[in-house]
Every structure is written in structure tokens, then in C-alpha cells.
GROMACS .gro file of C-alpha atoms in nm:
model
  385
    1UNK     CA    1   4.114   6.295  -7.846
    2UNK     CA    2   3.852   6.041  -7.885
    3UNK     CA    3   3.791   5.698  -7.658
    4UNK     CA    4   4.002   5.418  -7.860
    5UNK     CA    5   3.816   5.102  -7.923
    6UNK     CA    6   3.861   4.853  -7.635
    7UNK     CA    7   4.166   4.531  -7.759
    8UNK     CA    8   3.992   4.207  -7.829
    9UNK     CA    9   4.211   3.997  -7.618
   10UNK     CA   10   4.313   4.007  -7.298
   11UNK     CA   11   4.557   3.844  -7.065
   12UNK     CA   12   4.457   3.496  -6.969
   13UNK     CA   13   4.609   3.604  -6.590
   14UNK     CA   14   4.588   3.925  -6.510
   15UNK     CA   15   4.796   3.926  -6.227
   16UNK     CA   16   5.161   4.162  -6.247
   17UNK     CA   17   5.179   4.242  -5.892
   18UNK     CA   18   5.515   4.292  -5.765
   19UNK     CA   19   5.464   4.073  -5.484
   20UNK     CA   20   5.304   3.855  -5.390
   21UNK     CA   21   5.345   3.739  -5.759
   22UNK     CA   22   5.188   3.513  -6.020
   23UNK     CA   23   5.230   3.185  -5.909
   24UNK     CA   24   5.381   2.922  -6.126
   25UNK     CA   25   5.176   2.883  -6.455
   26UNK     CA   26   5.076   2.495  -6.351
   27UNK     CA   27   4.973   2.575  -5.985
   28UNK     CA   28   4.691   2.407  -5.890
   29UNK     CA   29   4.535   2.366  -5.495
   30UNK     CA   30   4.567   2.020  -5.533
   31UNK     CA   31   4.908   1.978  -5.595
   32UNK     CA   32   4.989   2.068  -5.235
   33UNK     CA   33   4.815   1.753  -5.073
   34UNK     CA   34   5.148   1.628  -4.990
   35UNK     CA   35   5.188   1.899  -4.711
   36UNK     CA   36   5.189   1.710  -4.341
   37UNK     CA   37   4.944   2.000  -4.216
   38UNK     CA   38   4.880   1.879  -3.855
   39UNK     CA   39   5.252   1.736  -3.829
   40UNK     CA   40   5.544   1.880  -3.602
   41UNK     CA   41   5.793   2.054  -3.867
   42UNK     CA   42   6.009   1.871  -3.592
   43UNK     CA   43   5.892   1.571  -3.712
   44UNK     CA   44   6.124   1.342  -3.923
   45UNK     CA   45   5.862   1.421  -4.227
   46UNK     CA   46   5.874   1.820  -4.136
   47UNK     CA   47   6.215   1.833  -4.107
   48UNK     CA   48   6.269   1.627  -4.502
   49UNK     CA   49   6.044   1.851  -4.670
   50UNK     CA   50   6.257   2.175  -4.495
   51UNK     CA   51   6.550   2.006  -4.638
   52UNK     CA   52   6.455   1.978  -4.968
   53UNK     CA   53   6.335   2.327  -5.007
   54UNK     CA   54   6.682   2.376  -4.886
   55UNK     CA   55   6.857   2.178  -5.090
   56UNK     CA   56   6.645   2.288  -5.399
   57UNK     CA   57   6.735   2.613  -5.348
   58UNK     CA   58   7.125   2.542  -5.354
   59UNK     CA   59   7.059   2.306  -5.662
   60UNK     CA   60   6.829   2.578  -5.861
   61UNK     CA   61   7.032   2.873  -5.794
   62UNK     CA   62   7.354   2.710  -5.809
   63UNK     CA   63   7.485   2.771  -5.426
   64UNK     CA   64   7.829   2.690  -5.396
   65UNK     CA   65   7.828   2.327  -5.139
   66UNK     CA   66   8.026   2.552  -4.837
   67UNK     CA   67   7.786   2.876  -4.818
   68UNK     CA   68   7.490   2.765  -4.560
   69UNK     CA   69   7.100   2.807  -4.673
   70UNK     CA   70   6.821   2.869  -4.393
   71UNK     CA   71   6.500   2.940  -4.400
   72UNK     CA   72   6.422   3.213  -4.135
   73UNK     CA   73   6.071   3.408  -4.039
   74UNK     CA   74   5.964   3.751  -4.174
   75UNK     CA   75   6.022   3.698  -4.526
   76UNK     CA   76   6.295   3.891  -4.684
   77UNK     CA   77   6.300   4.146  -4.455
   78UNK     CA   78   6.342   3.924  -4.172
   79UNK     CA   79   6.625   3.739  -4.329
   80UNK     CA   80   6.791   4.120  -4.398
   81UNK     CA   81   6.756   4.261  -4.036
   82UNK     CA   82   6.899   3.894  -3.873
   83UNK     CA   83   7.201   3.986  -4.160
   84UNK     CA   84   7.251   4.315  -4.014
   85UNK     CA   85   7.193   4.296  -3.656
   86UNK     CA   86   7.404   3.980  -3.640
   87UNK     CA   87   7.696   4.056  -3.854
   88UNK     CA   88   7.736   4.447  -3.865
   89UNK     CA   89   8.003   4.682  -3.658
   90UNK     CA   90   8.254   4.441  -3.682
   91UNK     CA   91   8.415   4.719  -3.902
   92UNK     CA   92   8.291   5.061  -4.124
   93UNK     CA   93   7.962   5.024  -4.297
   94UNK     CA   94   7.854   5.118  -4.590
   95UNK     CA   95   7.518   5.179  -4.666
   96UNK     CA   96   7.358   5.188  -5.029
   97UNK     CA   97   7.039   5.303  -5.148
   98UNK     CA   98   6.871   5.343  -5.475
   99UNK     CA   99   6.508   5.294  -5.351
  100UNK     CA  100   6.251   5.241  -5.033
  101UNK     CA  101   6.363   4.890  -4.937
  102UNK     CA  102   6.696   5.059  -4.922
  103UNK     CA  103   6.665   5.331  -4.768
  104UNK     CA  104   6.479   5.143  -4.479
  105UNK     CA  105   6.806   4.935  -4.456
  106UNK     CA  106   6.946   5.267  -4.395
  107UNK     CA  107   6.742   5.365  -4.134
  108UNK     CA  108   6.758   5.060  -3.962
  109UNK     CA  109   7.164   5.070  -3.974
  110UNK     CA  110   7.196   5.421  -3.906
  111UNK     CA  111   6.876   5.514  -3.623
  112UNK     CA  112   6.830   5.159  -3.464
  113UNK     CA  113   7.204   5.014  -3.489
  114UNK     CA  114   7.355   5.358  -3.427
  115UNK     CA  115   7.658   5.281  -3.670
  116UNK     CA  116   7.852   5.539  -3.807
  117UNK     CA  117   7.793   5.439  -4.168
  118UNK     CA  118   7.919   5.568  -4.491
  119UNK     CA  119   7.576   5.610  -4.661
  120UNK     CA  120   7.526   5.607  -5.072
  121UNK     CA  121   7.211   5.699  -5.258
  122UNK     CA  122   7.122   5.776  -5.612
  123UNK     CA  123   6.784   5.886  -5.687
  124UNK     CA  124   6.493   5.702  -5.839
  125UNK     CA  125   6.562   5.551  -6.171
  126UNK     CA  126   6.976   5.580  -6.165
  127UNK     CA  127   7.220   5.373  -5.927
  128UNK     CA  128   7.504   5.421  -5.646
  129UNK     CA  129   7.832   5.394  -5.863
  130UNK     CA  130   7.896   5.067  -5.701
  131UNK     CA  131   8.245   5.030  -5.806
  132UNK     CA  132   8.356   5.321  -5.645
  133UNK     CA  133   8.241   5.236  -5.273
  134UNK     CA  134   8.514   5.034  -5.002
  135UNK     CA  135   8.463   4.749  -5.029
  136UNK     CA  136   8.758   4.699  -4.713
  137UNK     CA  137   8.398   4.768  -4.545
  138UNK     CA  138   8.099   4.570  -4.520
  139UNK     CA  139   7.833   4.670  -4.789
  140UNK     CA  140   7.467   4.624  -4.803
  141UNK     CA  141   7.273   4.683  -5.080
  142UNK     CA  142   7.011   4.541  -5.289
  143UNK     CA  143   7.047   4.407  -5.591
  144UNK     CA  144   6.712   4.482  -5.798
  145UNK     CA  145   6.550   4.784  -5.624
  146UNK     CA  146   6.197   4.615  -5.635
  147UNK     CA  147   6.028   4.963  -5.589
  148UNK     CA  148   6.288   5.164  -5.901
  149UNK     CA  149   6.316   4.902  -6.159
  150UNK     CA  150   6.686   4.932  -6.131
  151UNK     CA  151   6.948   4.685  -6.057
  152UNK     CA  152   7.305   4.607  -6.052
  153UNK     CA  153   7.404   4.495  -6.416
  154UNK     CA  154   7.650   4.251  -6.293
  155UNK     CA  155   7.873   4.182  -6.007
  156UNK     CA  156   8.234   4.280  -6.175
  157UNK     CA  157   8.267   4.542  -5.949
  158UNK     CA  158   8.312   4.398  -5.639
  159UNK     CA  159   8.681   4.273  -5.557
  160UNK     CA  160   8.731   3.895  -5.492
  161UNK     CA  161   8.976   4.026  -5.262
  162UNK     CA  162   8.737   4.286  -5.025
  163UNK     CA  163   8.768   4.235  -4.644
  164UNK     CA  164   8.435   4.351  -4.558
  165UNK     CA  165   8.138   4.137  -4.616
  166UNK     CA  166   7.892   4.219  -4.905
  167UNK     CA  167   7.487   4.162  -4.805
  168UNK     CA  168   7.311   4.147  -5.058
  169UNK     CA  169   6.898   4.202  -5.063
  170UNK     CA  170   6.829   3.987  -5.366
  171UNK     CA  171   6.466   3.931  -5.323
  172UNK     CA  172   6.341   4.035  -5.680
  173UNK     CA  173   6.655   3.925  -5.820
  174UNK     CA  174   6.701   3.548  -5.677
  175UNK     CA  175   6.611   3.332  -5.957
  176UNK     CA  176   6.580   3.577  -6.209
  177UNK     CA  177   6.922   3.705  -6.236
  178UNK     CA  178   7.242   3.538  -6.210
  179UNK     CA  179   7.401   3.636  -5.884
  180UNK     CA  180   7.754   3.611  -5.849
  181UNK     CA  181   7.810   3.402  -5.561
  182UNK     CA  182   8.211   3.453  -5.472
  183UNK     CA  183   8.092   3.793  -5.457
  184UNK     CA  184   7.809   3.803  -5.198
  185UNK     CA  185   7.856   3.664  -4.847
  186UNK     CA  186   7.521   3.769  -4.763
  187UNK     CA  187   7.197   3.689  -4.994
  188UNK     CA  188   6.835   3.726  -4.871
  189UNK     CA  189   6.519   3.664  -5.067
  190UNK     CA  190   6.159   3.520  -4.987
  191UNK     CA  191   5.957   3.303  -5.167
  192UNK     CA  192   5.670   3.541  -5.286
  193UNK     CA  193   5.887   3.682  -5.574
  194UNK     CA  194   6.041   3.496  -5.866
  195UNK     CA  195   5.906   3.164  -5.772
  196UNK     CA  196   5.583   3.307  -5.675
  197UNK     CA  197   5.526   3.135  -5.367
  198UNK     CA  198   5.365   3.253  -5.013
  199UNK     CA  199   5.457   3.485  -4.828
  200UNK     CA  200   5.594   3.501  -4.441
  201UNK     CA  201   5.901   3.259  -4.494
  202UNK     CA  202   6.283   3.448  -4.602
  203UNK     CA  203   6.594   3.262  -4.711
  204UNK     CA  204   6.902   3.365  -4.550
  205UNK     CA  205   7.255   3.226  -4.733
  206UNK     CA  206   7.563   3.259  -4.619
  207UNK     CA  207   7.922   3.234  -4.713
  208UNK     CA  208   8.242   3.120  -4.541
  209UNK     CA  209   8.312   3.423  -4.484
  210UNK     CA  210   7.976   3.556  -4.299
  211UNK     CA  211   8.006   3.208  -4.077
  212UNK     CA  212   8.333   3.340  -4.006
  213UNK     CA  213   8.204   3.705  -3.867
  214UNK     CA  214   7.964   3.521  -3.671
  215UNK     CA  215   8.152   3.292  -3.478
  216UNK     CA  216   8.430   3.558  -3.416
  217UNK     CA  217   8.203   3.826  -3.313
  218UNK     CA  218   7.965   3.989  -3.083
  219UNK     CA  219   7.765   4.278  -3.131
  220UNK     CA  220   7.740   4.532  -2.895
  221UNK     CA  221   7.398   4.558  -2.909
  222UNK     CA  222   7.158   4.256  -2.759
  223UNK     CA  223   7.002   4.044  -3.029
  224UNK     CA  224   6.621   3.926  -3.031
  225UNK     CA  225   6.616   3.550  -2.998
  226UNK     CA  226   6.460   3.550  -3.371
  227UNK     CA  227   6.795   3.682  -3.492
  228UNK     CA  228   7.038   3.446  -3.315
  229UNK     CA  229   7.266   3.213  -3.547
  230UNK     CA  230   7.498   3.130  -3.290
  231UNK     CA  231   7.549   2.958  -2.941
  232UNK     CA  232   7.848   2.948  -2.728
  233UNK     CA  233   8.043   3.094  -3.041
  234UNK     CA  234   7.937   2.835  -3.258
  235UNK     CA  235   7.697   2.870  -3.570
  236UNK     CA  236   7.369   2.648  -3.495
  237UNK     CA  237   7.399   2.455  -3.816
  238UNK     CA  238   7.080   2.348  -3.729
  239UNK     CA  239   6.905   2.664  -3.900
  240UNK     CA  240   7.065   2.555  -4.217
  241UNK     CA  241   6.971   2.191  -4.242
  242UNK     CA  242   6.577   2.296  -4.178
  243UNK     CA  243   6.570   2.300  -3.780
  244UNK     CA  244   6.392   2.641  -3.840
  245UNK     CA  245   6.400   2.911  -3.557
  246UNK     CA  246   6.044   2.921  -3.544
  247UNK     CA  247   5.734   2.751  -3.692
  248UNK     CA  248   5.723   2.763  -4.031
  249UNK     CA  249   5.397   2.653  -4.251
  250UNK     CA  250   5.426   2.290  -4.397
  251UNK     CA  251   5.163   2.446  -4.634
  252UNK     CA  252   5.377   2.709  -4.765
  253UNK     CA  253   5.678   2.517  -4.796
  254UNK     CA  254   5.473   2.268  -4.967
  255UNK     CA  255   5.386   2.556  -5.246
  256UNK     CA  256   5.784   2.614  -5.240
  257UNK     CA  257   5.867   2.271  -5.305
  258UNK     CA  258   5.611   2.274  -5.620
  259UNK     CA  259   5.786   2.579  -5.751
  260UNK     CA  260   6.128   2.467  -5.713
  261UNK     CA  261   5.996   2.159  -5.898
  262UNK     CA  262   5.867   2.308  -6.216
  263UNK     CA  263   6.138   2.532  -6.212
  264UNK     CA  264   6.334   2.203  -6.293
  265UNK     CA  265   6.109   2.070  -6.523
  266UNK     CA  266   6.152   2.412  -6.751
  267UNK     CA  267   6.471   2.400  -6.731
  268UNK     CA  268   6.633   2.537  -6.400
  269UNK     CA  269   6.749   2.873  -6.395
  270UNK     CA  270   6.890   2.939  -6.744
  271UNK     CA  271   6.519   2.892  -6.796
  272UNK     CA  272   6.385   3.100  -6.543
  273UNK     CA  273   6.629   3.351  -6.643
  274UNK     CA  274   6.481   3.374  -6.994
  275UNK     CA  275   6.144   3.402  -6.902
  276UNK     CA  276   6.225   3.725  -6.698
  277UNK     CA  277   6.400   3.866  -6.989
  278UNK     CA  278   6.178   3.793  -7.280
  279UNK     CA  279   5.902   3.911  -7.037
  280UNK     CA  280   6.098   4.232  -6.990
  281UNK     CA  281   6.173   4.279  -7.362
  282UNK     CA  282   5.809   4.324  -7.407
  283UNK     CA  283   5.760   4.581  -7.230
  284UNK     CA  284   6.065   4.742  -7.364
  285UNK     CA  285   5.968   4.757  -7.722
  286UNK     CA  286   5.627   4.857  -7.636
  287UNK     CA  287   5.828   5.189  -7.430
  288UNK     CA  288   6.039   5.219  -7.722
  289UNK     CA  289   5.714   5.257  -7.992
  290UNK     CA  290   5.489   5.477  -7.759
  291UNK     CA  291   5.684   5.854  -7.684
  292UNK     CA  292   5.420   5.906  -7.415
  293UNK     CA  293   5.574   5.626  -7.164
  294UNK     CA  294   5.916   5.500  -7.052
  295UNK     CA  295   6.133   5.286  -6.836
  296UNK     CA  296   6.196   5.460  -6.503
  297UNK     CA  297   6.591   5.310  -6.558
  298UNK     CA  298   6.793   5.580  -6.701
  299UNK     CA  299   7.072   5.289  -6.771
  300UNK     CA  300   6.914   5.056  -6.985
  301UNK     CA  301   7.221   4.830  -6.828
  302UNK     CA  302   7.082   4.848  -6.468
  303UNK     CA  303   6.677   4.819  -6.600
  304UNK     CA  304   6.497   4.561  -6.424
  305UNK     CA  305   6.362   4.280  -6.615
  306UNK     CA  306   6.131   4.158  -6.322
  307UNK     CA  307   5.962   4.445  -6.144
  308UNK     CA  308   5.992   4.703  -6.398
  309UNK     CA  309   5.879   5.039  -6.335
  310UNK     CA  310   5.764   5.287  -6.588
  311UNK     CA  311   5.714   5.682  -6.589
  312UNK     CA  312   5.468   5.879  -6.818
  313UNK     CA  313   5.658   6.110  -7.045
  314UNK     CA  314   5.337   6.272  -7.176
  315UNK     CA  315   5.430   6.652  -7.099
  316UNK     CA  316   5.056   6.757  -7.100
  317UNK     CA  317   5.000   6.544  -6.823
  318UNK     CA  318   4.956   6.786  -6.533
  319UNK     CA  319   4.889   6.537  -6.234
  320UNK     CA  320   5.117   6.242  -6.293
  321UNK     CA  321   5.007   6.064  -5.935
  322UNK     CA  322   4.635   6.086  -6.038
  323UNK     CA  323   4.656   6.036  -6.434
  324UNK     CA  324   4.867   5.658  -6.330
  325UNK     CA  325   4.607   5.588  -6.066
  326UNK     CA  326   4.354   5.692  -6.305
  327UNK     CA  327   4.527   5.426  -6.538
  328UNK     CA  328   4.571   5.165  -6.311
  329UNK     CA  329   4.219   5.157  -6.198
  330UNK     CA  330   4.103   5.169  -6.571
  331UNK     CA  331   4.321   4.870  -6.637
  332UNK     CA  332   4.166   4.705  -6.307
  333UNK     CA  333   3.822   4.757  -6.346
  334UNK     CA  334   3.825   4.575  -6.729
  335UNK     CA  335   4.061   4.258  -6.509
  336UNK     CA  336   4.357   4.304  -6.753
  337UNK     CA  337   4.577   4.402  -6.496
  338UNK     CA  338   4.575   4.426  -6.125
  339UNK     CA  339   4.771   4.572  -5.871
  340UNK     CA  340   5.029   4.735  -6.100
  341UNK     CA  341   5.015   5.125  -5.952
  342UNK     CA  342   5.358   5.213  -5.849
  343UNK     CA  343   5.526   5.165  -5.500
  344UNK     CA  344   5.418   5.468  -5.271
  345UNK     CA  345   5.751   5.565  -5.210
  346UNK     CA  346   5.830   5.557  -5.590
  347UNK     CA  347   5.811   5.833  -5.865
  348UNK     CA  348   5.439   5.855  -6.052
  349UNK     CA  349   5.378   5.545  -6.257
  350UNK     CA  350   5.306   5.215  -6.313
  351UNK     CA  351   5.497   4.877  -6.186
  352UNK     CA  352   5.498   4.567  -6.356
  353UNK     CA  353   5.625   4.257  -6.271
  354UNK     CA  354   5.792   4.013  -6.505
  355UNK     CA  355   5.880   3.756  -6.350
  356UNK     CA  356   5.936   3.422  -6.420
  357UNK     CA  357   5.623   3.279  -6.312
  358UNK     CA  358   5.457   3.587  -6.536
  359UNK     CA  359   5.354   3.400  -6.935
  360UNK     CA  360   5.498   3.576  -7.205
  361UNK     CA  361   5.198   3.617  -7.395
  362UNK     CA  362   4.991   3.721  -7.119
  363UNK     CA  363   5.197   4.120  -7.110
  364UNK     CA  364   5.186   4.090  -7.504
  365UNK     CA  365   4.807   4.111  -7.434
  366UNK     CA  366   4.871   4.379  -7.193
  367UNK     CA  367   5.058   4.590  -7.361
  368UNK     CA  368   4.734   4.693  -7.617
  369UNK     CA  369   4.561   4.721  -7.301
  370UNK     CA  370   4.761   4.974  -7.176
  371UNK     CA  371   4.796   5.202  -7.505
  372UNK     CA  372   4.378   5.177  -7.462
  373UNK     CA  373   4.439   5.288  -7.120
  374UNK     CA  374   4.644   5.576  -7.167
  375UNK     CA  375   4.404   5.712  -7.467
  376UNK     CA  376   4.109   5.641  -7.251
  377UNK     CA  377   4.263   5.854  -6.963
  378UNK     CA  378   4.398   6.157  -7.172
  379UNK     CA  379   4.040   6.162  -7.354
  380UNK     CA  380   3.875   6.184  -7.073
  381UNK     CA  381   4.117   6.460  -6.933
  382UNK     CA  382   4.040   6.624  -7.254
  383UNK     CA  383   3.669   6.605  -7.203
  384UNK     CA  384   3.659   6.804  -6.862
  385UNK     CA  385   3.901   7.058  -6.963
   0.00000   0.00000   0.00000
């Protein structure tokens, strides 16, 4: 095999991480001089500019008026283990897991909790049959496995009637996918993903039904002062009107707020929704033109269309770990793509994110980019054999 010729044009930004993303395709340093840096987020300034990144969170994503929105610390995560800690063994867990941010949950429910859960897993690339589990107990799952490329196709199979609580890790879906709200009473996220904002900050929404568990029950366990919602058996509706638990960055939320805007000015999420997909689509026909590379989704149904993972099919390829670092690394060095190796966790292969604040064109430039990759790789494979 001989080196192919190097494609003429290449992505105007070259940045596919899987988080932090891309930010949002009109970012600009200066656009954040509104921040009060050196102001109280106690202050009556602080505490508006919490409440809109509140409130344009419930009017982007379309948050029904009685769940409750806070912002909480420790990104995503954070807003997952003050979910679980807070709110499970009320009643039989169960525990699902198609990939690493999953299976932590596990671990944290099942070696740090000490609940008895019902645990369901489904290797890389395939999914839990999700309308088979109980849902008389409370559920938590993701719903995009950020580190798989596979996530729920919709929410039909949860009952509108369930008496357990469903919480829901939507980081790399929130804003790219429509979530089914009367379906989730728990939804997490953090900033860095869809909207492409900075990290550190989680958002933590909550249903009726959640408020409900909270002020009617008390774990066994004690709870960190970082994860408590309630006081005297009362929800501190102060967490959800921007009276954060701890101090957030005005600078950050600042780079929120600027998302959240342009996200309206595109269109709101129908828009952002789009984006992801037609992002996603081409990387799907370039999978579906090349033999040597695939979608790590078995179920094109449940394949991610923002952090989509992909496998090398080549079956001459003896060392798949070291021929998609090789690849990666290519790609790197020429600054067509960075930081698009797969998860550590994950299967061999490459992860590419597609979100919404990723430009279409930008992975049609790729794409030639990564066929020149690939050759590059297996010709220089070929060479030192």
C-alpha cells in the first residue's frame, strides 16, 4: 500500500473532543465582559445572572414549569452522586450500565451506598433492554453512554405509571436529544457538552415526584453538606432559584448564558437538535462507504449522534489499541483533529463528537482526513512488516 496524497482542505476547527467540547461557533473572549467577576454570586447581580441560566435552561430544553432546575458543583457527576445519595433506598434499585460512566454509577450504588441493587449491563456497542427492567423500582441510567456511542432511542419504554423514580444521566444527551420529560424525575447534565461551555458547574432537575422522595425521606446513610437539598423536611428552593450550594464562577456562567443565547438565535432546540444529527449523518455515510471502519452501535436506533464512537473493521489490523492511537496522533500532528482517541475504558477506536456546537462542514473536511489517516497508518504497517 502506498502513502495517499495528503486532502487539500481541512477543518476550519479542529476540535471533536468529547468534552470539554467545541464551543459555540460565535464565541469570542469578549463577549463575556458582562460577567460581575469580583461580585458576591450573593449579590442581587450574581444571583440574576444564576437565574437566567436557570430559566434558560427550562425555556431551551422545554422543562415542564413544576420540575425544579439547580445548578450544583462537580459538573455532571456531582449533580448524579447528590441524585443518588439523596434519593436512593427508599425502595429496590436498579442499576443500568452500557458503558464507564455507568458502570461507575454502579459502583458507587452498589460498594459506597451498599444497596442491594438489581444491576443491568450490556456490553460495549449494544444496550440494557430497557423495557424489560421494573420500573416499580427506581432506575438510573444514562441516556447517551458518552464513552459507547449508544443511547436510548426514545423514552416509550418507560411507564407513565412507574412508582420508582427514573434518574437519568443526560449529559451528552441534554440539548441534543429530545428527552422525555414525564418520563424522567431525575436529569443531570453539565455545561461542557452540547452547549460547549466550562466545565466544574452540573445541572440537577427535578420532578414532582423526586421533590416528593426528598421531603418524605431520609437516607440511612449521612449526607455530605454538598449533597443536601433539604432542611427540616423541606426542599431548600433556594438551590433552584440560583442560591447555589457553593461558589460558582460568574465567569463560567457568563459563557453559559452566551450559549443559551445563540442557541436561541439558531433556533432553540429543534435547531440544536439538527445540528447533532446532520453532524452525525456525516460520519455515518462516510462508515457506510469505507468497509475498513464502523459505528461501535450495533442498533443503528440507539447510535449516538453526538459522541459517536467508531471501531476499525480492518481484519489485518493486528493491534487495534496501537493502529487507533497511531491514527489519532497522525490526525493530531497535521491539526485536523484533536483529542478524538477513544475513552480508556472503551473498545479500540476513535471518538468523535458531534455536537451541536461542532460545524457541519468542519467533519465533512474530516472525514478525507481520516480515509488519509487510515491509508497512511496501514502503509506504514506494511512498510515494517
Amino acid at each position: 500500500m502506498t502513502n495517499p496524497a495528503q486532502p487539500a482542505k481541512r477543518p476550519v476547527n479542529p476540535r471533536f473532543s468529547s468534552g470539554p467540547c467545541a464551543k459555540i461557533p460565535t464565541f469570542e473572549l469578549a463577549k463575556l465582559a458582562d460577567a460581575p467577576l469580583g461580585r458576591s454570586h450573593r449579590a442581587a447581580v450574581g444571583k440574576a445572572k444564576l437565574k437566567a441560566a436557570i430559566d434558560g435552561t427550562r425555556d431551551i430544553l422545554g422543562v415542564p414549569d413544576d420540575y425544579r432546575i439547580g445548578i450544583v458543583p462537580a459538573s455532571d457527576t456531582g449533580a448524579v452522586e447528590m441524585a443518588m445519595w439523596s434519593l436512593l433506598g427508599a425502595r429496590k434499585t436498579t442499576m443500568v450500565a452500557w458503558e464507564s460512566f455507568g458502570a461507575g454509577w454502579v459502583t458507587d450504588a452498589v460498594k459506597q451506598l451498599k444497596l442491594d441493587a438489581e444491576v443491568k449491563t450490556a456490553e460495549y456497542g449494544q444496550i440494557v433492554d430497557m423495557a424489560a427492567l421494573d420500573y416499580d423500582t427506581d432506575v438510573v441510567f444514562t441516556w447517551n453512554g458518552t464513552t459507547s456511542g449508544v443511547c436510548m432511542p426514545h423514552g416509550g419504554m418507560i411507564p407513565a405509571d412507574r412508582a420508582g423514580l427514573t434518574i437519568c444521566d443526560a449529559t451528552s444527551a441534554a440539548f441534543a436529544m429530545d428527552l422525555p420529560w414525564d418520563k424522567l424525575d431525575v436529569v443531570t447534565f453539565s455545561w461542557q457538552k452540547v452547549m460547549g461551555g466550562e466545565a466544574a458547574h452540573g445541572m440537577l432537575i427535578l420532578s414532582p415526584r423526586a421533590v416528593e422522595r426528598l421531603e418524605s425521606y431520609t437516607p440511612a446513610w449521612p449526607l455530605p453538606k454538598i449533597f443536601r437539598m433539604t432542611k427540616g423536611g423541606k426542599l431548600i428552593e433556594g438551590i433552584f432559584k440560583g442560591e447555589t450550594i457553593n461558589t460558582p464562577s460568574m465567569l463560567a456562567v457568563e459563557d453559559y448564558l452566551l450559549a443559551l443565547d445563540w442557541a436561541r438565535e439558531i433556533g432553540g432546540l429543534p435547531a440544536l437538535i439538527a445540528r447533532c444529527d446532520a453532524n452525525a449523518a456525516v460520519i455515518d455515510r462516510f462508515c457506510a462507504a469505507n468497509d475498513w471502519i464502523a459505528n461501535l452501535a450495533e442498533d443503528p436506533a440507539t447510535a449516538s449522534t453526538t459522541s459517536v464512537c467508531l471501531k476499525f473493521t480492518d481484519p489485518t489490523i493486528t493491534d487495534g489499541a496501537a493502529f487507533a492511537k497511531a491514527v489519532a496522533k497522525r490526525l493530531e500532528a497535521e491539526g485536523v483533529a484533536l483529542d478524538i482517541g477513544a475513552y480508556r475504558d472503551a473498545p479500540a477506536g476513535l471518538r468523535i463528537w458531534c455536537g451541536a456546537t461542532v460545524e457541519t462542514a468542519d467533519l465533512e473536511a474530516l472525514m478525507p482526513w481520516l480515509d488519509w489517516a487510515y491509508h497512511a497508518e496501514r502503509a506504514a504497517l506494511d512498510a515494517a512488516a
